[in-house]
Coordinates of C-alpha atoms in Angstrom, one line a residue:
M2 CA 0.0 0.0 0.0
L3 CA 1.3 3.5 -0.9
I4 CA 0.0 6.5 0.9
T5 CA -0.6 9.1 -1.8
N6 CA -2.4 11.9 0.1
Q7 CA 0.8 13.7 0.9
N8 CA 1.2 17.2 -0.7
L9 CA 4.8 17.6 -1.8
S10 CA 4.1 20.3 -4.4
L11 CA 5.8 23.0 -2.3
L12 CA 8.9 20.9 -1.8
F13 CA 9.1 20.3 -5.6
K14 CA 8.7 24.0 -6.2
K15 CA 11.5 24.8 -3.7
L16 CA 13.8 22.2 -5.4
K17 CA 12.7 23.5 -8.8
I18 CA 12.0 20.0 -10.1
T19 CA 9.1 18.3 -11.9
P20 CA 8.8 14.7 -10.7
K21 CA 7.8 11.8 -12.9
N22 CA 7.4 9.1 -10.3
Y23 CA 5.7 10.5 -7.2
S24 CA 6.1 7.3 -5.3
H25 CA 9.8 7.7 -4.9
Y26 CA 9.3 10.9 -2.9
I27 CA 6.6 9.3 -0.8
E28 CA 9.0 6.5 0.1
A29 CA 11.9 9.0 0.7
T30 CA 9.9 10.9 3.3
T31 CA 8.4 7.9 5.2
H32 CA 10.2 7.1 8.4
T33 CA 10.4 3.5 9.6
S34 CA 8.3 4.3 12.7
F35 CA 5.4 5.5 10.5
S36 CA 5.9 2.5 8.2
N37 CA 5.7 0.0 11.1
E38 CA 2.7 1.6 12.7
N39 CA 0.8 1.7 9.4
K40 CA 2.0 -1.7 8.2
L41 CA 3.5 -0.3 5.1
S42 CA 6.0 -2.2 2.9
Y43 CA 8.3 0.8 2.3
N44 CA 10.3 3.4 4.2
Y45 CA 13.2 5.7 3.4
E46 CA 16.1 3.4 4.3
R47 CA 16.9 2.0 0.9
L48 CA 16.8 5.4 -0.7
E49 CA 19.0 6.8 2.1
F50 CA 21.7 4.2 1.2
L51 CA 21.6 5.2 -2.4
G52 CA 21.5 9.0 -1.7
D53 CA 24.5 8.8 0.6
A54 CA 26.6 7.2 -2.2
I55 CA 25.4 9.8 -4.8
I56 CA 26.2 12.7 -2.5
S57 CA 29.7 11.4 -1.8
Q58 CA 30.3 10.9 -5.5
I59 CA 29.1 14.4 -6.5
I60 CA 31.0 16.2 -3.7
S61 CA 34.2 14.2 -4.6
Q62 CA 33.9 15.2 -8.3
Y63 CA 33.2 18.8 -7.3
L64 CA 36.4 19.0 -5.2
F65 CA 38.4 17.1 -7.8
A66 CA 37.5 19.6 -10.5
K67 CA 38.5 22.7 -8.5
N68 CA 41.1 25.0 -10.0
P69 CA 43.7 25.4 -8.7
P70 CA 43.8 21.7 -7.7
I71 CA 43.2 20.9 -4.0
P72 CA 45.7 18.5 -2.4
V73 CA 44.3 15.1 -1.6
G74 CA 44.5 15.5 2.1
E75 CA 42.7 18.8 2.0
M76 CA 40.0 17.3 -0.3
S77 CA 39.3 14.7 2.3
K78 CA 38.9 17.3 5.0
I79 CA 36.6 19.5 3.0
R80 CA 34.4 16.5 1.9
I81 CA 34.0 15.5 5.6
L82 CA 33.0 19.1 6.3
I83 CA 30.4 19.2 3.5
V84 CA 28.8 15.7 4.1
R85 CA 28.8 15.7 7.9
S86 CA 25.5 15.4 9.8
E87 CA 25.3 19.1 10.7
S88 CA 25.7 20.1 7.0
E89 CA 23.0 17.8 5.7
I90 CA 20.6 18.8 8.5
L91 CA 21.2 22.4 7.5
A92 CA 20.5 21.5 3.8
A93 CA 17.3 19.8 4.8
K94 CA 16.1 22.8 6.8
M95 CA 17.0 25.1 3.9
I96 CA 14.3 23.3 1.8
N97 CA 11.9 22.9 4.8
L98 CA 12.1 19.1 4.5
Q99 CA 10.9 18.7 8.1
N100 CA 7.4 19.7 6.9
Y101 CA 7.1 16.6 4.7
I102 CA 8.4 13.8 6.8
K103 CA 5.9 11.2 8.1
I104 CA 7.0 9.8 11.5
G105 CA 5.2 7.4 13.9
K106 CA 3.4 8.5 17.1
S107 CA 6.1 6.8 19.1
L108 CA 8.7 9.4 18.0
Q109 CA 6.7 12.5 17.8
G110 CA 8.0 13.9 21.1
D111 CA 11.6 12.9 20.6
M112 CA 13.4 16.0 19.3
K113 CA 16.8 14.4 19.1
S114 CA 15.5 11.7 16.8
H115 CA 13.9 14.3 14.6
I116 CA 17.2 16.1 14.0
K117 CA 18.9 12.8 12.9
I118 CA 15.9 12.0 10.7
L119 CA 16.4 15.2 8.8
E120 CA 19.9 14.0 7.8
D121 CA 18.6 10.6 6.8
V122 CA 15.7 11.9 4.8
Y123 CA 17.8 14.5 2.9
E124 CA 20.0 11.6 1.7
A125 CA 16.9 9.6 0.8
L126 CA 15.5 12.5 -1.1
I127 CA 18.7 12.7 -3.2
G128 CA 18.3 9.0 -3.9
A129 CA 14.7 9.6 -5.0
I130 CA 15.6 12.4 -7.3
Y131 CA 18.4 10.3 -8.8
L132 CA 16.1 7.4 -9.5
D133 CA 13.3 9.7 -10.9
L134 CA 15.1 12.4 -12.7
G135 CA 18.7 11.3 -13.1
Y136 CA 22.2 12.2 -12.0
E137 CA 22.3 15.7 -13.4
T138 CA 19.1 16.8 -11.5
A139 CA 20.4 15.2 -8.3
K140 CA 23.7 17.1 -8.8
K141 CA 21.8 20.4 -9.3
V142 CA 19.9 19.9 -6.0
I143 CA 23.2 19.1 -4.1
Y144 CA 24.9 22.2 -5.7
N145 CA 21.9 24.4 -4.6
T146 CA 22.1 23.1 -1.0
L147 CA 25.2 21.5 0.4
I148 CA 27.7 23.1 -2.0
Y149 CA 25.9 26.4 -1.9
D150 CA 26.4 26.4 1.9
Y151 CA 30.1 25.5 1.6
E152 CA 30.8 28.1 -1.0
N153 CA 29.1 30.8 1.0
N154 CA 31.1 29.9 4.2
I155 CA 27.9 28.9 6.0
L156 CA 29.3 25.5 7.0
D157 CA 32.3 27.1 8.6
R158 CA 30.1 28.6 11.2
L159 CA 28.3 25.4 12.2
T160 CA 31.1 24.6 14.6
D161 CA 32.9 27.9 15.4
Y162 CA 36.2 26.6 16.8
K163 CA 37.6 30.1 16.8
S164 CA 35.0 31.1 19.4
K165 CA 35.4 27.9 21.3
F166 CA 39.2 28.4 21.5
Q167 CA 38.7 32.0 22.8
E168 CA 36.3 30.6 25.4
L169 CA 38.9 28.0 26.5
M170 CA 41.6 30.6 26.8
S171 CA 39.4 33.0 28.8
Q172 CA 39.6 30.5 31.6
Y173 CA 43.3 31.4 32.0
G174 CA 42.9 35.2 31.8
K175 CA 42.9 37.6 28.9
H176 CA 45.3 36.6 26.2
K177 CA 45.5 38.0 22.7
I178 CA 44.9 35.4 20.0
I179 CA 46.7 36.0 16.7
Y180 CA 46.1 34.3 13.4
K181 CA 49.1 34.6 11.1
S182 CA 48.3 33.8 7.5
K183 CA 49.9 33.7 4.1
K184 CA 48.8 32.7 0.7
L185 CA 50.8 29.9 -0.9
N186 CA 51.7 29.5 -4.6
N187 CA 49.2 26.8 -5.0
G188 CA 46.3 29.1 -4.0
Q189 CA 46.0 27.6 -0.5
Y190 CA 46.0 29.7 2.6
Y191 CA 48.3 28.7 5.5
V192 CA 47.4 29.9 8.9
E193 CA 49.0 29.6 12.3
L194 CA 47.2 30.4 15.6
W195 CA 49.4 32.0 18.3
T196 CA 48.8 33.2 21.8
N197 CA 51.3 33.9 24.6
N198 CA 54.1 33.4 22.0
I199 CA 53.0 29.8 21.7
R200 CA 51.8 28.3 18.4
Y201 CA 48.7 26.3 19.3
G202 CA 47.5 25.2 15.8
R203 CA 48.1 25.3 12.1
G204 CA 45.6 25.0 9.2
M205 CA 45.7 25.0 5.5
A206 CA 42.7 25.4 3.1
T207 CA 41.5 27.1 -0.1
K208 CA 39.6 29.7 2.0
I209 CA 41.3 31.7 4.8
K210 CA 38.3 31.4 7.1
L211 CA 38.3 27.6 6.8
A212 CA 42.1 27.5 7.4
E213 CA 41.6 29.6 10.6
Q214 CA 38.9 27.2 11.8
I215 CA 41.2 24.2 11.2
A216 CA 43.9 25.8 13.1
A217 CA 41.5 26.7 16.0
K218 CA 40.2 23.1 16.0
I219 CA 43.7 21.7 16.4
A220 CA 44.3 24.3 19.2
C221 CA 41.1 23.2 21.0
K222 CA 42.3 19.6 21.0
K223 CA 45.2 20.7 23.3
F224 CA 42.8 21.2 26.1
V225 CA 41.9 18.0 28.0
N226 CA 38.5 19.4 29.0
F227 CA 37.4 20.0 25.4
S228 CA 35.8 17.3 23.1
V229 CA 36.1 17.9 19.4
K230 CA 33.3 16.3 17.3

């Protein structure tokens, strides 16, 4: 049985797509709890598996094609930044995906589960778009969400390690924090974080703000009372 009374037209308008097979999107937005309670034969999990692979491939191709070329190690760091849970949850919220997910009564008060579900359903939605409209359309949606957030420095602010390092240092009094940066011949930015004449961290990235965040993250790890996600 396929529940067909779900109005996804606003979602399609937001994504700027015209679906051919509506059932893929119904499946992509159906949580297992809702499926179990209503004895349905489908939920988003298979599409989530597919979508996760499509996202990883498109992000990898995007980074590989950057000019000037990004070093392999840096590509891996940036890909992790783009496809991490927080980034996909932000992408899901950008298209108001939370308004279209069907969850069971057993989870309706569990806010932590709701946040994780947003990530899963975003991946399932990409899988549905790929099956229904093809690779290029799925790529366009990823570029308009995840990659848009990356290119506009939105992802850098999801975990603000610069602020966290400043908070950690404030426990030891007022110390001036200095970020020393230089642009390398390959187009990368190299940044060192200094305070009290001690270098606490180093970072390198294609964007100076991201390099600063990497340096600050490394600096935060030097404090035993700080846990880096």
